[in-house]
Amino acid sequence: MKVVALVEAAPDMQSAAKALAAVTGMALAEARMRLAPEAPALLARLAPEAAETLVEALRSEGLAVLAVDEQGLGREWLAARRVTFGEDAVTFSARSGETQSWRWRDVAVVLRGASSVRTRSEHKEQPSKMEVAKAYGLAIASHGLMLPRTGAKTVRQESEETTQVIYVFSRDGQGALLSEHGMEFSCLGPAMQPSRIANMAVLMRRLCERAPEAFHDERLLRLGRRPLPFVVGDSTQTSTNNVSVRTVSSLPGMDVLAEVLRQAAALRLLE
C-alpha cells in the first residue's frame, strides 16, 4: 500500500477537494477535511496504481503531492547511539557497533520531531474485607439510606509519554534516527545539557550548522503528535485475569511524515 500526502497547502481548496473526491470516491466534505490540516497532510492510503493515479490527478491541479510506499518504511534507518562531529564528515554509531559516515555536503535533510505513546488500561478490582465492613457499617448507621456496594469496580488509567527524535538523511537515501531515549549525549562534550530535551536541541543546532545546505525542518515537533488518518501505529490489546490493556503508539505515523518530507525535499516540492 502507498500513502498519498500533500506537501504544501492547496492554492485552490475547492478544485483540490473536487479532484480528490473524484479519484477516491469520498464525499466532497471529507475531501476538504483531508486537505485542511497543515502540510504535510495524509490524503489517502491506496494500492500502488491507484495512489499514482491520484498523484497525477492532483498534480494536474497544481498540488504538491507524492506517494510514499509503506513497505519497509524505516527498516533501513540506523538507530544512532552516538554522533561524532568531524571536520569534514559526521559519523552515526549504533548500539550494535554499526556505523555510517557521511560527508557534511552529502547531508540532505535534517528533521526534528516528537512522538507520543499513549497507554490506556483498565482492570477490575474486588473490594477488600475492610472496605466491605465499612460499607455495611455505613448502611447500618444510615438505617439503609446508604446501601453498600460490594461488587468489583473498574479502574481506568491513562498515561502519555512524549519522545523527541531527529531524522537525518543523506543524498543517496541513507537515514539515521536519533531518539531522545536512545542517545548517549556525552558525544556533545562541554555542550552537553542537564536534560534530554535540551540535548536534542543542541544536536539539531549542531547538525544544521555543519550542514547549512541541507533542508531543515522542525514542524514535526507539533505534527508528529496529532492523530493521523489510516496510520494507526502499533496497537496491542491483552486480557488476562480480568485485566485489559490497550496501547497505541503514534510513532509509525511520524515516520511516514518524515519520509514524506525527505522525498519532497529530494523532488524539490518544498518552497
CSV table of N, CA, C and O in Angstrom, one decimal, residues 43-90:
chain,number,residue,atom,x,y,z
A,43,LEU,N,-3.5,12.1,2.7
A,43,LEU,CA,-4.8,12.2,2.0
A,43,LEU,C,-5.5,10.9,1.8
A,43,LEU,O,-6.7,10.8,1.9
A,44,ALA,N,-4.7,9.9,1.5
A,44,ALA,CA,-5.4,8.6,1.2
A,44,ALA,C,-4.3,7.5,1.3
A,44,ALA,O,-3.1,7.7,1.2
A,45,ARG,N,-4.8,6.3,1.6
A,45,ARG,CA,-4.0,5.1,1.6
A,45,ARG,C,-4.6,4.1,0.6
A,45,ARG,O,-5.7,3.6,0.8
A,46,LEU,N,-3.8,3.9,-0.5
A,46,LEU,CA,-4.4,3.2,-1.6
A,46,LEU,C,-3.3,2.2,-2.1
A,46,LEU,O,-2.2,2.2,-1.8
A,47,ALA,N,-3.8,1.3,-3.0
A,47,ALA,CA,-3.0,0.4,-3.7
A,47,ALA,C,-2.0,1.2,-4.6
A,47,ALA,O,-2.4,2.3,-5.0
A,48,PRO,N,-0.8,0.7,-5.0
A,48,PRO,CA,0.2,1.5,-5.7
A,48,PRO,C,-0.4,2.1,-7.0
A,48,PRO,O,-0.1,3.3,-7.2
A,49,GLU,N,-1.1,1.4,-7.8
A,49,GLU,CA,-1.6,2.0,-9.1
A,49,GLU,C,-2.6,3.1,-8.8
A,49,GLU,O,-2.5,4.2,-9.4
A,50,ALA,N,-3.5,2.9,-7.9
A,50,ALA,CA,-4.5,3.9,-7.5
A,50,ALA,C,-3.8,5.1,-6.9
A,50,ALA,O,-4.2,6.3,-7.2
A,51,ALA,N,-2.8,4.9,-6.1
A,51,ALA,CA,-2.1,6.0,-5.5
A,51,ALA,C,-1.4,6.9,-6.6
A,51,ALA,O,-1.4,8.1,-6.5
A,52,GLU,N,-0.7,6.3,-7.5
A,52,GLU,CA,-0.1,7.0,-8.6
A,52,GLU,C,-1.1,7.8,-9.4
A,52,GLU,O,-0.8,8.9,-9.9
A,53,THR,N,-2.3,7.2,-9.7
A,53,THR,CA,-3.3,7.9,-10.4
A,53,THR,C,-3.8,9.1,-9.7
A,53,THR,O,-4.0,10.2,-10.3
A,54,LEU,N,-3.9,9.0,-8.4
A,54,LEU,CA,-4.3,10.1,-7.6
A,54,LEU,C,-3.3,11.2,-7.6
A,54,LEU,O,-3.6,12.4,-7.7
A,55,VAL,N,-2.0,10.8,-7.5
A,55,VAL,CA,-0.9,11.8,-7.5
A,55,VAL,C,-0.9,12.6,-8.8
A,55,VAL,O,-0.8,13.8,-8.8
A,56,GLU,N,-1.1,11.9,-9.9
A,56,GLU,CA,-1.1,12.6,-11.2
A,56,GLU,C,-2.3,13.5,-11.3
A,56,GLU,O,-2.2,14.6,-11.8
A,57,ALA,N,-3.5,13.1,-10.8
A,57,ALA,CA,-4.7,13.9,-10.9
A,57,ALA,C,-4.5,15.2,-10.1
A,57,ALA,O,-4.9,16.3,-10.5
A,58,LEU,N,-3.9,15.1,-8.9
A,58,LEU,CA,-3.8,16.2,-8.0
A,58,LEU,C,-2.7,17.1,-8.5
A,58,LEU,O,-2.8,18.4,-8.4
A,59,ARG,N,-1.6,16.6,-9.1
A,59,ARG,CA,-0.6,17.4,-9.6
A,59,ARG,C,-1.1,18.2,-10.8
A,59,ARG,O,-0.6,19.3,-11.0
A,60,SER,N,-2.0,17.6,-11.6
A,60,SER,CA,-2.6,18.4,-12.7
A,60,SER,C,-3.4,19.6,-12.2
A,60,SER,O,-3.6,20.5,-13.0
A,61,GLU,N,-3.8,19.6,-10.9
A,61,GLU,CA,-4.5,20.7,-10.3
A,61,GLU,C,-3.5,21.7,-9.6
A,61,GLU,O,-3.9,22.6,-9.0
A,62,GLY,N,-2.2,21.4,-9.8
A,62,GLY,CA,-1.2,22.3,-9.3
A,62,GLY,C,-0.9,22.0,-7.8
A,62,GLY,O,-0.3,22.9,-7.2
A,63,LEU,N,-1.2,20.8,-7.3
A,63,LEU,CA,-0.9,20.5,-5.9
A,63,LEU,C,0.5,19.8,-5.8
A,63,LEU,O,0.8,19.0,-6.7
A,64,ALA,N,1.2,20.1,-4.8
A,64,ALA,CA,2.5,19.4,-4.5
A,64,ALA,C,2.2,18.1,-3.7
A,64,ALA,O,2.0,18.2,-2.4
A,65,VAL,N,2.1,17.0,-4.3
A,65,VAL,CA,1.7,15.7,-3.7
A,65,VAL,C,2.7,14.6,-4.1
A,65,VAL,O,3.4,14.8,-5.1
A,66,LEU,N,2.8,13.6,-3.3
A,66,LEU,CA,3.6,12.5,-3.6
A,66,LEU,C,3.1,11.2,-2.9
A,66,LEU,O,2.2,11.4,-2.0
A,67,ALA,N,3.5,10.1,-3.3
A,67,ALA,CA,3.1,8.8,-2.7
A,67,ALA,C,4.3,8.1,-2.1
A,67,ALA,O,5.4,8.0,-2.7
A,68,VAL,N,4.1,7.7,-0.9
A,68,VAL,CA,5.1,7.0,-0.1
A,68,VAL,C,4.8,5.6,0.1
A,68,VAL,O,3.6,5.2,0.6
A,69,ASP,N,5.7,4.7,-0.2
A,69,ASP,CA,5.5,3.2,-0.1
A,69,ASP,C,5.6,2.9,1.4
A,69,ASP,O,6.7,3.2,2.0
A,70,GLU,N,4.6,2.2,2.0
A,70,GLU,CA,4.7,1.8,3.4
A,70,GLU,C,5.6,0.7,3.6
A,70,GLU,O,6.2,0.5,4.7
A,71,GLN,N,5.8,-0.2,2.6
A,71,GLN,CA,6.6,-1.4,2.8
A,71,GLN,C,8.1,-1.1,3.2
A,71,GLN,O,8.8,-0.4,2.4
A,72,GLY,N,8.5,-1.6,4.3
A,72,GLY,CA,9.9,-1.4,4.7
A,72,GLY,C,10.3,-0.1,5.2
A,72,GLY,O,11.4,0.3,5.4
A,73,LEU,N,9.2,0.8,5.5
A,73,LEU,CA,9.5,2.1,5.9
A,73,LEU,C,10.3,2.1,7.2
A,73,LEU,O,9.8,1.5,8.2
A,74,GLY,N,11.4,2.8,7.3
A,74,GLY,CA,12.2,2.9,8.5
A,74,GLY,C,13.1,1.8,8.8
A,74,GLY,O,14.0,1.9,9.7
A,75,ARG,N,13.0,0.6,8.0
A,75,ARG,CA,13.9,-0.5,8.4
A,75,ARG,C,15.4,-0.3,8.0
A,75,ARG,O,16.2,-0.9,8.6
A,76,GLU,N,15.6,0.6,7.1
A,76,GLU,CA,17.0,0.8,6.7
A,76,GLU,C,17.6,2.0,7.5
A,76,GLU,O,18.8,2.3,7.2
A,77,TRP,N,16.9,2.6,8.4
A,77,TRP,CA,17.4,3.7,9.1
A,77,TRP,C,18.3,3.2,10.3
A,77,TRP,O,17.9,2.2,10.9
A,78,LEU,N,19.4,3.8,10.5
A,78,LEU,CA,20.3,3.4,11.6
A,78,LEU,C,19.9,4.1,12.8
A,78,LEU,O,19.8,5.4,12.9
A,79,ALA,N,19.6,3.3,13.9
A,79,ALA,CA,19.2,3.9,15.2
A,79,ALA,C,20.5,4.3,15.9
A,79,ALA,O,21.2,3.4,16.5
A,80,ALA,N,20.8,5.6,15.9
A,80,ALA,CA,22.1,6.0,16.4
A,80,ALA,C,22.2,6.1,17.9
A,80,ALA,O,21.2,6.5,18.5
A,81,ARG,N,23.3,5.7,18.4
A,81,ARG,CA,23.6,5.8,19.9
A,81,ARG,C,24.5,7.0,20.1
A,81,ARG,O,24.3,7.7,21.1
A,82,ARG,N,25.4,7.3,19.2
A,82,ARG,CA,26.3,8.4,19.3
A,82,ARG,C,26.5,9.1,18.0
A,82,ARG,O,26.3,8.5,16.9
A,83,VAL,N,26.8,10.4,18.1
A,83,VAL,CA,27.1,11.2,16.9
A,83,VAL,C,28.5,11.8,17.0
A,83,VAL,O,28.8,12.4,18.1
A,84,THR,N,29.4,11.6,16.0
A,84,THR,CA,30.7,12.1,16.1
A,84,THR,C,30.8,13.2,15.0
A,84,THR,O,30.6,13.0,13.8
A,85,PHE,N,31.0,14.5,15.5
A,85,PHE,CA,31.1,15.6,14.6
A,85,PHE,C,32.5,15.8,14.1
A,85,PHE,O,33.3,16.4,14.9
A,86,GLY,N,32.8,15.4,12.9
A,86,GLY,CA,34.2,15.6,12.4
A,86,GLY,C,34.2,16.9,11.6
A,86,GLY,O,33.2,17.6,11.4
A,87,GLU,N,35.4,17.2,11.2
A,87,GLU,CA,35.6,18.4,10.5
A,87,GLU,C,35.0,18.4,9.1
A,87,GLU,O,34.3,19.3,8.6
A,88,ASP,N,35.1,17.2,8.4
A,88,ASP,CA,34.6,17.1,7.1
A,88,ASP,C,33.4,16.1,7.0
A,88,ASP,O,32.7,16.0,5.9
A,89,ALA,N,33.1,15.3,8.0
A,89,ALA,CA,32.1,14.3,8.0
A,89,ALA,C,31.5,14.1,9.3
A,89,ALA,O,32.0,14.5,10.4
A,90,VAL,N,30.3,13.5,9.3
A,90,VAL,CA,29.6,13.1,10.5
A,90,VAL,C,29.4,11.6,10.5
A,90,VAL,O,29.2,11.0,9.5
